[in-house]
Amino acid sequence: MEIYPIELYHKINRKQSMFLLDVRTEEEYKQDCIEGVHLIPINELPLRTEEIPRNKIIITICAHGNRSMRAAIYLKEKKYDVFSLKGGMEAWNDFIKNKKEN
């Protein structure tokens, strides 16, 4: 139910059909986000689930992976094909930084 940053990176580069769902607050989102991500803060998720497509893989994203896992569990219960970004934006940014250095 989790996806590692390297896996997400390859999916993005292959232009795989997916819906990137950022469940952080708007303030967190404005500081740093992955290009093409859709913001639905986790506290708004139950009211905005209809905005999430059912015909794509959903990748939930937060700061460290906790909220995104809660969101993924919620969406899985609603029968979405969903994965949580392991380690969240912190892990994503570390991966991107290491990739640029190598």
Short mmCIF file of C-alpha atoms in Angstrom, two decimals:
data_model
loop_
_atom_site.label_atom_id
_atom_site.label_comp_id
_atom_site.label_asym_id
_atom_site.label_seq_id
_atom_site.Cartn_x
_atom_site.Cartn_y
_atom_site.Cartn_z
CA MET A 1 0.00 0.00 0.00
CA GLU A 2 3.09 2.23 -0.01
CA ILE A 3 5.19 3.44 -2.90
CA TYR A 4 8.83 4.46 -2.56
CA PRO A 5 10.05 7.79 -3.95
CA ILE A 6 12.14 6.03 -6.64
CA GLU A 7 9.04 4.15 -7.85
CA LEU A 8 7.01 7.36 -8.01
CA TYR A 9 9.86 9.09 -9.83
CA HIS A 10 9.85 6.39 -12.53
CA LYS A 11 6.05 6.51 -12.86
CA ILE A 12 6.19 10.29 -13.34
CA ASN A 13 8.98 10.00 -15.93
CA ARG A 14 7.01 7.33 -17.82
CA LYS A 15 3.99 9.66 -17.71
CA GLN A 16 1.95 6.88 -16.16
CA SER A 17 -1.69 7.78 -15.64
CA MET A 18 -2.11 8.59 -11.96
CA PHE A 19 -3.61 11.19 -9.63
CA LEU A 20 -1.19 12.72 -7.14
CA LEU A 21 -3.13 13.72 -4.04
CA ASP A 22 -1.48 16.00 -1.49
CA VAL A 23 -3.33 15.76 1.83
CA ARG A 24 -1.25 18.35 3.69
CA THR A 25 -2.48 21.80 4.69
CA GLU A 26 -2.52 24.59 2.14
CA GLU A 27 0.35 26.28 4.00
CA GLU A 28 2.52 23.15 3.73
CA TYR A 29 1.56 22.73 0.07
CA LYS A 30 2.58 26.32 -0.76
CA GLN A 31 6.05 25.74 0.70
CA ASP A 32 6.84 22.71 -1.43
CA CYS A 33 4.98 20.32 -3.71
CA ILE A 34 5.44 17.84 -6.53
CA GLU A 35 4.50 19.24 -9.93
CA GLY A 36 1.00 18.25 -11.02
CA VAL A 37 -0.25 17.37 -7.54
CA HIS A 38 -3.85 18.04 -6.44
CA LEU A 39 -4.41 19.48 -2.97
CA ILE A 40 -7.20 18.10 -0.79
CA PRO A 41 -6.27 18.54 2.89
CA ILE A 42 -6.98 15.37 4.85
CA ASN A 43 -9.67 17.03 6.97
CA GLU A 44 -11.58 17.86 3.75
CA LEU A 45 -11.16 14.43 2.16
CA PRO A 46 -14.53 12.92 3.18
CA LEU A 47 -16.35 15.93 1.68
CA ARG A 48 -14.29 16.04 -1.52
CA THR A 49 -13.83 12.37 -2.41
CA GLU A 50 -15.90 12.83 -5.59
CA GLU A 51 -13.06 15.02 -6.98
CA ILE A 52 -10.76 11.99 -7.07
CA PRO A 53 -10.93 9.93 -10.28
CA ARG A 54 -11.63 6.22 -10.05
CA ASN A 55 -9.93 5.37 -13.33
CA LYS A 56 -6.40 6.27 -12.17
CA ILE A 57 -3.94 5.07 -9.58
CA ILE A 58 -4.04 7.46 -6.63
CA ILE A 59 -0.80 8.41 -4.86
CA THR A 60 -1.36 10.13 -1.51
CA ILE A 61 1.33 12.50 -0.26
CA CYS A 62 1.97 14.35 3.00
CA ALA A 63 5.00 15.62 4.93
CA HIS A 64 6.27 12.35 6.44
CA GLY A 65 3.87 9.60 5.36
CA ASN A 66 1.44 9.42 8.28
CA ARG A 67 -1.48 11.49 6.97
CA SER A 68 -1.03 10.08 3.48
CA MET A 69 -1.31 6.54 4.88
CA ARG A 70 -4.52 7.47 6.72
CA ALA A 71 -5.86 8.97 3.49
CA ALA A 72 -4.82 5.86 1.53
CA ILE A 73 -6.61 3.58 4.00
CA TYR A 74 -9.74 5.74 3.77
CA LEU A 75 -9.67 5.69 -0.05
CA LYS A 76 -8.92 1.95 -0.15
CA GLU A 77 -12.10 1.41 1.89
CA LYS A 78 -13.90 3.41 -0.82
CA LYS A 79 -12.48 0.98 -3.43
CA TYR A 80 -9.83 3.28 -4.93
CA ASP A 81 -6.55 1.90 -6.29
CA VAL A 82 -4.30 3.85 -3.94
CA PHE A 83 -0.75 4.00 -2.59
CA SER A 84 0.85 6.26 0.02
CA LEU A 85 4.23 7.86 -0.68
CA LYS A 86 6.52 6.24 1.88
CA GLY A 87 8.24 8.92 3.94
CA GLY A 88 6.21 11.70 2.34
CA MET A 89 7.70 14.90 0.96
CA GLU A 90 10.68 14.55 3.28
CA ALA A 91 11.68 11.27 1.60
CA TRP A 92 10.81 12.63 -1.85
CA ASN A 93 13.01 15.71 -1.37
CA ASP A 94 15.87 13.58 -0.03
CA PHE A 95 15.59 11.29 -3.06
CA ILE A 96 15.56 14.22 -5.52
CA LYS A 97 18.50 15.89 -3.74
CA ASN A 98 20.55 12.66 -3.85
CA LYS A 99 19.64 12.13 -7.50
CA LYS A 100 20.91 15.61 -8.42
CA GLU A 101 24.15 15.09 -6.49
CA ASN A 102 24.93 11.83 -8.33
#
